[in-house]
Coordinates of C-alpha atoms in Angstrom, one line a residue:
X1 CA -43.3 38.0 -25.2
X2 CA -41.3 40.8 -26.1
X3 CA -38.6 40.6 -28.9
X4 CA -35.3 42.3 -29.3
X5 CA -35.4 45.6 -31.5
X6 CA -32.4 46.4 -33.4
X7 CA -31.6 50.2 -33.6
X8 CA -29.4 51.6 -36.1
X9 CA -28.0 55.0 -36.0
X10 CA -26.9 57.3 -39.2
X11 CA -23.3 57.9 -39.2
X12 CA -22.3 61.4 -37.7
X13 CA -20.2 63.6 -39.7
X14 CA -16.5 64.2 -38.4
X15 CA -13.9 66.7 -38.8
X16 CA -10.0 66.9 -38.3
X17 CA -9.0 68.7 -34.8
X18 CA -8.6 72.2 -35.1
X19 CA -5.0 73.4 -35.9
X20 CA -4.9 75.2 -32.6
X21 CA -7.0 72.4 -30.7
X22 CA -7.1 72.0 -26.9
X23 CA -6.4 68.7 -25.6
X24 CA -7.4 67.5 -22.1
X25 CA -5.5 64.6 -20.5
X26 CA -7.0 62.6 -17.8
X27 CA -4.3 60.0 -16.6
X28 CA -5.0 57.4 -14.0
X29 CA -2.1 56.0 -11.9
X30 CA -2.1 53.2 -9.7
X31 CA 1.1 52.7 -7.2
X32 CA 0.8 49.9 -4.3
X33 CA 3.2 52.0 -2.4
X34 CA 1.6 55.4 -3.5
X35 CA 5.3 56.8 -4.4
X36 CA 4.5 56.8 -8.4
X37 CA 7.2 55.4 -10.3
X38 CA 9.5 57.6 -12.1
X39 CA 8.6 56.4 -15.7
X40 CA 5.3 58.2 -14.9
X41 CA 6.5 61.7 -14.9
X42 CA 8.5 61.1 -17.8
X43 CA 5.8 60.3 -19.8
X44 CA 3.5 63.2 -18.5
X45 CA 6.3 65.7 -19.1
X46 CA 6.3 64.8 -22.7
X47 CA 2.6 64.5 -23.2
X48 CA 2.1 68.3 -21.8
X49 CA 3.5 69.4 -24.8
X50 CA 0.7 68.2 -26.8
X51 CA -2.1 68.7 -23.8
X52 CA -3.3 72.1 -22.6
X53 CA -4.6 70.6 -19.4
X54 CA -3.5 67.5 -17.5
X55 CA -5.4 66.0 -14.6
X56 CA -4.0 63.0 -12.9
X57 CA -6.4 60.5 -11.2
X58 CA -4.8 58.5 -8.2
X59 CA -6.5 55.2 -7.5
X60 CA -5.6 54.6 -3.9
X61 CA -3.0 56.3 -1.6
X62 CA -0.4 59.0 -2.6
X63 CA 3.0 59.6 -0.7
X64 CA 4.7 63.0 -0.4
X65 CA 7.1 61.4 -2.6
X66 CA 4.3 60.8 -5.5
X67 CA 3.0 64.0 -5.0
X68 CA 6.6 65.6 -5.4
X69 CA 6.8 63.9 -8.5
X70 CA 3.3 64.4 -9.9
X71 CA 3.0 67.9 -9.3
X72 CA 5.5 69.4 -11.6
X73 CA 4.0 67.9 -14.6
X74 CA 0.2 68.2 -14.2
X75 CA -2.2 70.8 -13.5
X76 CA -4.6 68.8 -11.2
X77 CA -4.4 65.9 -9.1
X78 CA -7.4 63.7 -7.9
X79 CA -6.7 61.1 -5.2
X80 CA -9.7 58.8 -4.9
X81 CA -10.6 55.1 -3.5
X82 CA -9.0 52.6 -5.3
X83 CA -12.3 50.9 -7.0
X84 CA -13.2 50.2 -10.2
X85 CA -9.9 50.0 -11.9
X86 CA -8.7 52.8 -14.2
X87 CA -12.2 52.8 -15.9
X88 CA -13.9 54.4 -12.9
X89 CA -10.9 56.5 -12.3
X90 CA -11.7 58.1 -15.8
X91 CA -15.4 58.1 -14.8
X92 CA -14.1 60.4 -11.6
X93 CA -11.7 62.5 -13.5
X94 CA -14.5 63.3 -16.2
X95 CA -17.0 64.0 -13.1
X96 CA -14.1 66.4 -11.6
X97 CA -13.7 68.2 -14.9
X98 CA -17.3 68.6 -15.4
X99 CA -18.9 71.4 -17.6
X100 CA -15.0 72.6 -18.0
X101 CA -14.9 69.9 -20.8
X102 CA -16.5 72.0 -23.1
X103 CA -13.6 74.0 -23.4
X104 CA -11.5 71.2 -25.3
X105 CA -11.5 69.8 -28.6
X106 CA -10.3 66.7 -27.4
X107 CA -10.2 64.3 -24.3
X108 CA -7.3 61.8 -23.8
X109 CA -8.1 59.2 -21.7
X110 CA -4.9 57.1 -20.6
X111 CA -3.5 55.0 -17.8
X112 CA 0.0 53.9 -16.1
X113 CA 0.2 50.3 -17.9
X114 CA 2.9 51.6 -20.7
X115 CA 6.1 53.1 -20.9
X116 CA 7.0 55.8 -23.1
X117 CA 7.6 57.8 -25.2
X118 CA 9.3 55.3 -26.7
X119 CA 9.2 56.8 -30.2
X120 CA 8.1 60.3 -30.5
X121 CA 4.1 61.5 -29.6
X122 CA 4.3 64.4 -32.2
X123 CA 4.0 62.5 -35.5
X124 CA 1.1 60.2 -34.1
X125 CA -0.7 63.1 -32.7
X126 CA -0.2 65.0 -36.2
X127 CA -1.2 62.0 -38.2
X128 CA -4.5 61.7 -36.1
X129 CA -5.5 65.1 -35.7
X130 CA -5.5 65.4 -39.7
X131 CA -8.1 62.3 -39.5
X132 CA -12.0 62.9 -39.6
X133 CA -13.1 60.6 -36.5
X134 CA -14.7 60.9 -33.3
X135 CA -12.5 58.8 -31.2
X136 CA -9.2 56.8 -31.6
X137 CA -6.8 54.5 -29.8
X138 CA -3.2 53.8 -29.9
X139 CA -3.9 50.0 -30.5
X140 CA -6.6 47.5 -30.9
X141 CA -7.6 44.0 -30.3
X142 CA -9.6 41.8 -32.8
X143 CA -12.7 40.3 -32.1
X144 CA -12.8 36.7 -30.4
X145 CA -15.2 34.3 -30.5
X146 CA -16.5 32.9 -28.0
X147 CA -15.7 35.8 -25.4
X148 CA -12.5 34.5 -23.5
X149 CA -13.9 36.0 -20.3
X150 CA -17.4 34.7 -20.5
X151 CA -17.3 31.5 -22.5
X152 CA -20.4 32.8 -24.6
X153 CA -21.1 35.4 -27.4
X154 CA -17.9 37.2 -28.5
X155 CA -15.2 40.0 -27.4
X156 CA -16.1 42.8 -29.9
X157 CA -13.3 44.2 -31.9
X158 CA -12.2 47.3 -29.7
X159 CA -9.7 50.0 -29.2
X160 CA -7.4 49.1 -26.1
X161 CA -8.8 51.4 -23.2
X162 CA -5.0 52.5 -22.1
X163 CA -5.2 55.1 -24.6
X164 CA -8.3 56.6 -26.1
X165 CA -8.6 60.1 -27.7
X166 CA -12.4 61.7 -28.0
X167 CA -13.4 64.7 -30.1
X168 CA -15.7 67.2 -28.7
X169 CA -18.8 66.1 -31.2
X170 CA -18.8 63.0 -28.9
X171 CA -17.9 63.8 -25.3
X172 CA -20.4 66.6 -25.6
X173 CA -23.0 64.1 -26.9
X174 CA -26.1 62.3 -25.1
X175 CA -24.8 59.2 -25.9
X176 CA -21.4 60.0 -24.1
X177 CA -23.3 61.3 -21.1
X178 CA -25.2 58.3 -20.8
X179 CA -22.4 55.9 -21.2
X180 CA -20.3 57.4 -18.4
X181 CA -23.9 58.0 -16.2
X182 CA -24.6 54.4 -16.5
X183 CA -21.3 52.6 -16.3
X184 CA -21.5 49.6 -14.0
X185 CA -19.5 48.8 -11.0
X186 CA -16.4 46.7 -11.7
X187 CA -14.8 44.3 -9.1
X188 CA -12.4 42.4 -11.1
X189 CA -10.1 42.7 -14.2
X190 CA -12.6 40.5 -16.0
X191 CA -15.3 43.2 -15.3
X192 CA -13.1 45.7 -16.8
X193 CA -13.0 44.0 -20.1
X194 CA -16.3 42.6 -20.3
X195 CA -18.1 45.9 -18.9
X196 CA -15.8 48.8 -20.6
X197 CA -13.0 48.1 -22.9
X198 CA -14.3 45.2 -24.7
X199 CA -17.7 46.9 -25.4
X200 CA -16.8 50.7 -25.5
X201 CA -15.7 50.6 -29.3
X202 CA -18.8 48.7 -30.6
X203 CA -21.2 50.8 -28.3
X204 CA -20.2 54.0 -29.8
X205 CA -19.8 52.7 -33.5
X206 CA -23.1 51.0 -33.1
X207 CA -24.5 54.8 -32.7
X208 CA -22.8 56.4 -35.6
X209 CA -19.3 57.5 -34.1
X210 CA -16.3 56.9 -36.2
X211 CA -13.4 55.3 -34.3
X212 CA -9.8 54.5 -35.7
X213 CA -6.7 53.0 -34.4
X214 CA -3.1 54.5 -35.0
X215 CA -1.5 51.2 -35.0
X216 CA -3.7 48.5 -36.4
X217 CA -3.1 44.8 -35.4
X218 CA -0.4 43.5 -37.3
X219 CA -1.4 40.1 -38.1
X220 CA -4.6 38.1 -38.6
X221 CA -4.0 36.2 -35.3
X222 CA -6.3 36.9 -32.5
X223 CA -3.8 37.9 -30.1
X224 CA -2.9 40.6 -27.8
X225 CA -0.6 42.4 -29.9
X226 CA 0.4 45.3 -27.8
X227 CA 1.5 42.9 -25.6
X228 CA 3.1 40.0 -27.9
X229 CA 4.2 42.4 -30.9
X230 CA 5.7 45.3 -28.9
X231 CA 9.0 45.2 -30.5
X232 CA 7.1 45.6 -34.5
X233 CA 4.9 48.1 -32.8
X234 CA 7.8 50.3 -31.8
X235 CA 9.5 49.8 -34.9
X236 CA 6.5 50.8 -36.7
X237 CA 6.7 54.2 -34.7
X238 CA 4.4 53.6 -31.8
X239 CA 5.4 55.6 -28.8
X240 CA 4.1 53.5 -26.1
X241 CA 5.2 49.8 -24.6
X242 CA 2.8 48.0 -22.5
X243 CA 4.6 47.0 -19.3
X244 CA 2.9 43.4 -19.5
X245 CA 5.1 42.0 -21.5
X246 CA 7.6 42.1 -18.7
X247 CA 5.1 40.3 -16.1
X248 CA 3.2 38.2 -17.9
X249 CA 3.7 34.2 -17.1
X250 CA 7.0 33.0 -19.2
X251 CA 5.6 29.9 -20.4
X252 CA 2.9 31.5 -22.1
X253 CA 5.4 34.0 -24.0
X254 CA 7.7 30.9 -24.6
X255 CA 4.9 29.2 -26.0
X256 CA 4.1 32.1 -28.9
X257 CA 8.3 32.6 -29.0
X258 CA 8.1 36.3 -27.6
X259 CA 11.7 37.3 -26.5
X260 CA 11.4 40.3 -24.5
X261 CA 15.3 41.0 -24.8
X262 CA 14.7 41.5 -28.2
X263 CA 12.1 44.5 -27.4
X264 CA 14.1 45.9 -24.8
X265 CA 17.2 45.8 -27.4
X266 CA 14.9 47.9 -29.5
X267 CA 13.5 50.3 -26.9
X268 CA 17.4 50.9 -26.0
X269 CA 18.4 51.6 -29.4
X270 CA 15.4 54.4 -29.4
X271 CA 17.0 56.1 -26.8
X272 CA 14.6 55.8 -23.9
X273 CA 16.2 55.7 -20.8
X274 CA 16.4 52.0 -19.6
X275 CA 16.8 52.7 -15.9
X276 CA 13.1 54.0 -15.8
X277 CA 11.8 50.6 -16.9
X278 CA 14.2 48.2 -14.8
X279 CA 13.4 50.5 -11.8
X280 CA 9.8 50.4 -12.0
X281 CA 9.7 46.3 -13.1
X282 CA 12.3 45.4 -10.2
X283 CA 10.1 47.2 -7.6
X284 CA 6.7 45.5 -8.6
X285 CA 7.4 42.3 -10.9
X286 CA 8.3 38.8 -9.5
X287 CA 12.1 38.8 -10.0
X288 CA 12.5 35.5 -11.4
X289 CA 9.3 36.1 -13.8
X290 CA 11.3 39.4 -14.7
X291 CA 14.6 37.3 -15.1
X292 CA 13.0 35.0 -17.8
X293 CA 10.6 37.6 -19.3
X294 CA 13.4 40.2 -20.1
X295 CA 16.2 37.4 -20.4
X296 CA 18.4 38.9 -17.6
X297 CA 20.9 36.2 -17.8
X298 CA 24.1 37.4 -19.4
X299 CA 26.9 35.4 -20.5
X300 CA 30.1 36.9 -20.3
X301 CA 33.2 36.6 -22.7
X302 CA 36.6 35.7 -21.4
X303 CA 38.0 38.8 -23.5
X304 CA 37.3 42.1 -22.0
X305 CA 35.4 43.8 -24.4
X306 CA 33.4 46.5 -22.0
X307 CA 35.2 47.5 -19.1
X308 CA 36.2 51.3 -18.7
X309 CA 39.5 51.7 -16.8
X310 CA 38.8 55.6 -16.9
X311 CA 35.6 55.0 -14.7
X312 CA 36.7 52.5 -12.1
X313 CA 34.4 51.6 -9.1
X314 CA 35.5 51.7 -5.5
X315 CA 35.7 48.0 -4.5
X316 CA 35.5 45.9 -1.4
X317 CA 36.0 42.3 -1.5
X318 CA 34.6 40.7 1.7
X319 CA 35.6 36.9 2.0
X320 CA 34.6 34.6 4.7
X321 CA 37.0 32.2 5.3
X322 CA 36.1 29.2 7.5
X323 CA 38.5 26.9 6.1
X324 CA 42.0 28.4 5.9
X325 CA 43.6 26.1 3.5
X326 CA 41.2 27.7 0.8
X327 CA 42.7 31.4 1.3
X328 CA 45.1 30.7 -1.7
X329 CA 42.3 29.8 -3.7
X330 CA 40.0 32.5 -2.7
X331 CA 42.9 35.1 -3.4
X332 CA 43.5 33.9 -6.8
X333 CA 39.8 34.2 -7.6
X334 CA 39.6 37.8 -6.7
X335 CA 42.8 39.0 -7.8
X336 CA 41.4 38.7 -11.2
X337 CA 39.1 41.9 -10.4
X338 CA 40.2 45.0 -12.6
X339 CA 41.9 48.0 -10.8
X340 CA 42.4 48.2 -7.2
X341 CA 40.1 46.9 -4.3
X342 CA 40.1 46.7 -0.8
X343 CA 40.1 43.3 1.1
X344 CA 38.3 42.3 4.3
X345 CA 38.4 38.5 5.5
X346 CA 36.2 37.4 8.2
X347 CA 36.7 34.2 10.2
X348 CA 35.6 32.8 13.4
X349 CA 38.8 32.8 15.7
X350 CA 42.2 33.9 16.3
X351 CA 43.7 30.5 15.2
X352 CA 42.4 30.7 11.8
X353 CA 42.9 34.6 11.4
X354 CA 46.9 33.8 12.2
X355 CA 46.8 31.1 9.3
X356 CA 45.0 33.6 6.8
X357 CA 47.5 36.5 7.5
X358 CA 50.3 34.0 6.8
X359 CA 49.0 33.6 3.5
X360 CA 48.3 37.2 3.1
X361 CA 52.0 38.2 3.8
X362 CA 53.1 36.1 1.1
X363 CA 50.9 37.9 -1.4
X364 CA 51.3 41.6 -2.8
X365 CA 48.0 43.6 -2.0
X366 CA 45.8 45.2 -4.3
X367 CA 44.6 48.0 -1.7
X368 CA 43.7 48.0 2.1
X369 CA 43.9 44.5 3.5
X370 CA 42.3 43.3 7.1
X371 CA 41.4 40.4 8.8
X372 CA 38.5 40.4 11.1
X373 CA 37.8 37.7 13.8
X374 CA 33.8 38.0 14.0
X375 CA 32.2 37.4 17.4
X376 CA 30.4 34.4 16.5
X377 CA 30.0 31.7 13.8
X378 CA 26.3 31.8 14.2
X379 CA 25.1 32.6 10.8
X380 CA 28.3 31.9 9.2
X381 CA 29.1 34.1 6.2
X382 CA 25.6 35.9 6.4
X383 CA 26.2 37.4 9.8
X384 CA 30.1 37.9 9.2
X385 CA 28.7 39.9 6.2
X386 CA 25.7 41.8 7.8
X387 CA 27.3 42.2 11.3
X388 CA 31.0 41.7 10.9
X389 CA 31.4 44.2 7.7
X390 CA 28.2 46.4 8.4
X391 CA 30.2 49.3 9.2
X392 CA 31.9 49.3 5.7
X393 CA 28.7 48.6 3.5
X394 CA 27.2 51.6 5.0
X395 CA 30.3 53.8 4.9
X396 CA 29.4 54.8 1.1
X397 CA 33.3 54.4 0.6
X398 CA 32.3 51.7 -1.9
X399 CA 30.3 51.3 -5.3
X400 CA 30.8 47.4 -5.4
X401 CA 30.9 44.9 -3.0
X402 CA 32.1 41.3 -3.9
X403 CA 30.9 38.6 -1.4
X404 CA 32.4 35.4 -1.6
X405 CA 33.2 32.6 1.1
X406 CA 35.4 29.3 1.7
X407 CA 32.9 26.7 0.5
X408 CA 33.5 23.0 0.7
X409 CA 29.6 21.7 1.0
X410 CA 30.7 18.7 3.3
X411 CA 27.2 17.6 3.7
X412 CA 27.2 16.5 0.0
X413 CA 28.9 14.0 -2.0
X414 CA 32.3 15.1 -3.2
X415 CA 31.2 15.6 -6.8
X416 CA 28.3 17.6 -5.9
X417 CA 30.1 20.1 -3.6
X418 CA 32.8 20.2 -6.0
X419 CA 30.6 21.4 -8.7
X420 CA 28.8 23.7 -6.3
X421 CA 31.8 25.3 -5.5
X422 CA 33.3 25.4 -8.9
X423 CA 29.9 26.7 -10.2
X424 CA 29.9 30.1 -7.9
X425 CA 33.7 30.9 -8.5
X426 CA 33.6 30.5 -12.0
X427 CA 30.5 32.5 -12.9
X428 CA 31.7 35.3 -10.8
X429 CA 35.5 35.3 -11.0
X430 CA 36.5 33.1 -13.7
X431 CA 39.4 35.1 -15.6
X432 CA 40.7 38.7 -15.7
X433 CA 38.6 39.4 -19.1
X434 CA 35.6 37.9 -17.4
X435 CA 35.7 39.8 -14.3
X436 CA 36.2 43.1 -16.0
X437 CA 33.0 42.4 -18.0
X438 CA 31.3 41.7 -15.1
X439 CA 32.2 44.8 -13.5
X440 CA 31.6 46.7 -16.7
X441 CA 28.0 45.7 -16.3
X442 CA 27.7 48.1 -13.3
X443 CA 29.5 50.7 -15.3
X444 CA 27.0 50.6 -17.8
X445 CA 23.6 50.4 -15.8
X446 CA 23.5 52.7 -12.7
X447 CA 20.3 50.8 -11.5
X448 CA 22.0 47.3 -11.6
X449 CA 22.1 46.1 -7.9
X450 CA 23.0 42.8 -7.9
X451 CA 24.8 40.3 -10.2
X452 CA 25.4 36.4 -9.3
X453 CA 25.3 32.8 -10.9
X454 CA 22.2 31.3 -12.3
X455 CA 20.3 28.7 -10.0
X456 CA 22.7 25.7 -9.2
X457 CA 20.7 22.6 -10.5
X458 CA 23.3 20.1 -11.3
X459 CA 23.4 17.8 -8.1
X460 CA 20.4 19.6 -6.6
X461 CA 16.7 19.3 -7.0
X462 CA 16.8 22.9 -6.8
X463 CA 14.2 23.4 -9.8
X464 CA 10.5 23.8 -8.8
X465 CA 11.8 23.7 -5.1
X466 CA 13.9 26.8 -4.6
X467 CA 11.8 28.2 -1.7
X468 CA 12.0 24.7 0.3
X469 CA 10.7 25.4 3.8
X470 CA 11.8 29.1 3.8
X471 CA 9.0 30.9 1.9
X472 CA 6.7 31.4 5.2
X473 CA 9.7 33.1 7.1
X474 CA 10.8 35.2 4.2
X475 CA 7.0 36.7 3.5
X476 CA 7.3 37.4 7.2
X477 CA 10.8 39.0 7.4
X478 CA 10.1 40.8 4.1
X479 CA 7.2 42.5 5.4
X480 CA 8.9 43.6 8.7
X481 CA 11.7 44.9 6.4
X482 CA 9.2 46.8 4.5
X483 CA 9.8 44.9 1.2
X484 CA 6.8 44.8 -1.1
X485 CA 8.4 43.3 -4.2
X486 CA 6.0 40.4 -4.9
X487 CA 7.5 36.9 -4.0
X488 CA 8.0 34.6 -6.5
X489 CA 5.2 31.7 -6.6
X490 CA 7.7 28.4 -7.1
X491 CA 11.1 29.6 -6.5
X492 CA 12.9 32.9 -5.5
X493 CA 15.6 34.3 -7.7
X494 CA 18.4 34.3 -5.3
X495 CA 22.2 33.8 -5.0
X496 CA 21.9 30.4 -3.6
X497 CA 25.5 29.7 -2.5
X498 CA 25.6 33.1 -1.2
X499 CA 28.3 34.8 -3.5
X500 CA 27.7 37.9 -5.5
X501 CA 28.5 41.2 -6.6
X502 CA 26.3 44.1 -5.8
X503 CA 26.0 47.9 -5.0
X504 CA 26.2 48.4 -1.1
X505 CA 23.3 51.0 -1.7
X506 CA 21.1 47.9 -3.3
X507 CA 21.7 46.0 0.1
X508 CA 20.7 48.9 2.5
X509 CA 17.5 47.7 3.6
X510 CA 19.5 44.1 4.9
X511 CA 22.5 46.2 5.9
X512 CA 20.7 48.9 8.2
X513 CA 18.9 46.4 10.3
X514 CA 21.0 45.7 13.6
X515 CA 21.3 42.0 13.2
X516 CA 22.6 40.1 16.2
X517 CA 24.5 36.6 16.4
X518 CA 21.7 35.5 18.5
X519 CA 19.2 36.3 15.7
X520 CA 20.9 33.5 13.8
X521 CA 21.0 30.8 16.2
X522 CA 23.7 27.8 16.5
X523 CA 24.3 25.1 14.3
X524 CA 21.2 23.6 15.1
X525 CA 19.4 26.7 13.5
X526 CA 21.4 26.6 10.1
X527 CA 18.7 24.7 8.2
X528 CA 15.8 25.6 6.1
X529 CA 13.4 28.2 7.9
X530 CA 16.5 29.4 9.6
X531 CA 17.4 33.1 9.4
X532 CA 20.5 32.6 7.3
X533 CA 18.7 30.2 4.6
X534 CA 15.9 33.3 4.6
X535 CA 18.6 36.0 4.1
X536 CA 20.3 33.7 1.2
X537 CA 16.9 34.6 -0.6
X538 CA 16.5 38.2 0.2
X539 CA 19.0 40.1 -1.7
X540 CA 16.8 40.5 -4.8
X541 CA 13.8 41.5 -3.3
X542 CA 15.7 44.0 -0.9
X543 CA 17.4 45.4 -3.9
X544 CA 14.2 45.5 -5.9
X545 CA 12.6 47.5 -3.3
X546 CA 14.9 50.3 -3.7
X547 CA 14.5 50.3 -7.5
X548 CA 18.0 48.0 -8.1
X549 CA 17.5 45.4 -10.6
X550 CA 19.4 42.0 -11.0
X551 CA 21.2 40.3 -13.5
X552 CA 22.5 36.5 -13.4
X553 CA 25.5 35.7 -15.1
X554 CA 27.4 32.8 -16.5
X555 CA 30.5 31.8 -18.5
X556 CA 29.9 29.9 -21.7
X557 CA 32.0 26.8 -20.5
X558 CA 29.4 26.5 -17.6
X559 CA 26.2 27.2 -19.6
X560 CA 27.4 24.6 -22.2
X561 CA 26.9 21.9 -19.4
X562 CA 24.0 23.2 -17.6
X563 CA 22.0 24.2 -20.5
X564 CA 22.3 20.6 -22.2
X565 CA 21.4 18.8 -18.7
X566 CA 18.0 21.0 -18.7
X567 CA 17.5 20.6 -22.1
X568 CA 17.7 16.8 -21.6
X569 CA 16.0 16.7 -18.5
X570 CA 13.1 18.7 -20.0
X571 CA 12.9 16.5 -22.9
X572 CA 12.6 13.6 -20.9
X573 CA 10.0 15.0 -18.7
X574 CA 7.9 16.2 -21.6
X575 CA 7.8 13.0 -23.1
X576 CA 5.5 12.0 -20.5
X577 CA 2.8 14.5 -21.3
X578 CA 1.2 16.0 -24.4
X579 CA 1.4 19.1 -26.0
X580 CA 3.8 22.4 -25.4
X581 CA 5.6 23.1 -22.1
X582 CA 3.0 25.8 -20.9
X583 CA 0.2 23.3 -21.5
X584 CA 2.1 20.6 -19.7
X585 CA 2.5 22.9 -16.7
X586 CA -1.2 23.9 -17.0
X587 CA -2.2 20.2 -16.9
X588 CA 0.0 19.3 -14.0
X589 CA -1.2 22.3 -12.0
X590 CA -4.7 21.4 -12.6
X591 CA -3.8 17.8 -11.1
X592 CA -2.4 19.3 -7.9
X593 CA 1.4 18.5 -6.4
X594 CA 2.4 14.8 -6.1
X595 CA 3.8 15.1 -2.7
X596 CA 5.4 11.7 -2.1
X597 CA 4.3 9.8 -5.6
X598 CA 2.2 7.4 -3.5
X599 CA -0.7 5.3 -5.3
X600 CA -2.8 7.9 -3.3
X601 CA -1.4 11.1 -4.8
X602 CA -2.3 9.6 -8.4
X603 CA -5.3 8.8 -7.7
X604 CA -6.0 12.2 -6.8
X605 CA -4.3 13.6 -9.6
X606 CA -6.2 11.3 -12.2
X607 CA -9.4 12.5 -10.3
X608 CA -8.8 15.9 -10.6
X609 CA -8.0 15.7 -14.4
X610 CA -10.8 13.3 -15.6
X611 CA -13.4 12.5 -13.0
X612 CA -13.3 15.7 -10.5
X613 CA -16.7 14.5 -9.0
X614 CA -15.2 11.0 -7.8
X615 CA -12.2 12.4 -6.2
X616 CA -13.2 11.4 -3.0
X617 CA -14.2 8.0 -3.8
X618 CA -11.1 7.3 -6.0
X619 CA -8.9 8.3 -3.2
X620 CA -10.8 6.1 -0.7
X621 CA -10.3 3.1 -3.2
X622 CA -6.5 3.9 -3.3
X623 CA -6.3 4.0 0.6
X624 CA -8.1 0.7 0.8
X625 CA -5.6 -0.7 -1.7
X626 CA -2.9 0.6 0.0
X627 CA -4.0 -1.0 3.3
X628 CA -4.6 -4.2 1.9
X629 CA -0.9 -4.1 0.4
X630 CA 0.2 -3.6 4.0
X631 CA -1.8 -6.4 5.4
X632 CA -0.6 -8.8 2.8
X633 CA 3.0 -7.7 3.6
X634 CA 2.6 -8.5 7.4
X635 CA 1.0 -12.1 6.3
X636 CA 3.8 -12.9 4.0
X637 CA 6.5 -11.9 6.7
X638 CA 4.6 -14.5 9.0
X639 CA 5.0 -17.4 6.3
X640 CA 7.9 -20.0 6.2
X641 CA 9.6 -19.6 2.8
X642 CA 8.4 -15.9 2.5
X643 CA 10.8 -14.9 -0.3
X644 CA 9.3 -17.6 -2.7
X645 CA 7.2 -15.9 -4.8

């Protein structure tokens, strides 16, 4: 039997980087659209100041837009098949450089999973250049035992692979050549960690090479510090901000008290252009996840603290009025907007139009005013907006559109309908100061596309069910419109109630489509799965595809009742389950959905959690019990005095 042989290597000598050292950058990009997000050329332009040659490796497709963004900030572009993740992109980049690598003193391998520079690159390069080492990373990860991806052995201490600098003594060595020659295939993210990132550092330090980290782990906790301590790393001078904190599962970040908004505040204070972050995340992250991770809810004060009257926005108000008796109420609401605005009221027939016009005659106008009778009420406020006002929304005359409608919700109980209307109007147009602060959000953030109230939950079972029966049709329509923003898994981020403020440019994908009233169908089509309900859930995703981000807004009074109710309800729900909210969610997901709360559902849930091999048998037993109960009920109905026990 052959025994394992332990081979040790003598430590190799290392020197600081020469003063006039030449650095090669191999930068790997993956973009699902092939367009290349704008934060990438921003980073490359600043990295070029420290690199003699820049080779960009594109995994997958590269559009003309993407190429136009990369060419001014690179010396070479290599487009390759998207396989093997960034690791194989590094390999093919090194292969493309070939013998030319000997012309350089350092090779920097970096990918596009970070924003930067948040803090300047220069101090980091200067500090690491002075160090006598063979390779270095920006951040590191502590040893983990057992290995989180294999559940055996250990994950070694390692430098994280999104940024690795390697000196010539190492990249000209036989060990380096052999490592990349024998690099195994990688078909999953776990492969990339297990077969490269997690072993690279130990592989080379075991062979005598010296590796160091620019910004070492901040605590002794076994955590991904580049993700969970991004704010503190930036404060320490780290120029890179990982993108992952803004698409990580929110309950996980909540469990660890990671507040993304604090990180973004730190980034903004550093002077980094925030629109680059928001545009990338809006296009590539599930919007409801981003809304939670980045804390995109704004609680606006009633006093104007931010509106700039010297930079007014050309504003259009579109109000669909089915109930003319609500005209005054709607006009009172929109009159709190700052400055002048044009007003278009849509309505389905002439009689309503005449009643609305009489109300308008008694009120002073704030700008051009028009009442439009739409050709059909099919689609209600959705069709009136997208068809009846299409000309205005495509005209480029306006910077901002405010969409409201007469809302009564007669199908619900009076309290529920009253609250829904109030939730919509007061969180959009609560007072002059409040509305001024809302408009100021658009003045402050050029990339802000939509603003609307948080998801309604008082009176509605919307939590966990926001898609209802609309997701299949949503996915189909989004694909037809070329929207590739990922659909949220559980509930969409959407203006439920269909009232919002938006840049017309952010809605262009929806408005450019030539909808017809027949597309919406009649009264029978106004239900879940119908076009109107699907379109209610689309604006955020359509805006995101164009790089516009979304914020939700609320007034303090509403939030007091909303938060108190959510807090109490979550407390009640959590009392039935062990551990933290994150662990409770994981437990229930493992059990699977309880569709109707029947004995059969609970038998299946119990089996999945505790006896998965017995699931079929336990469900069968539950079915027999249910059948026996049904037979017993039939017998009891036939017996005299059946109500006696």
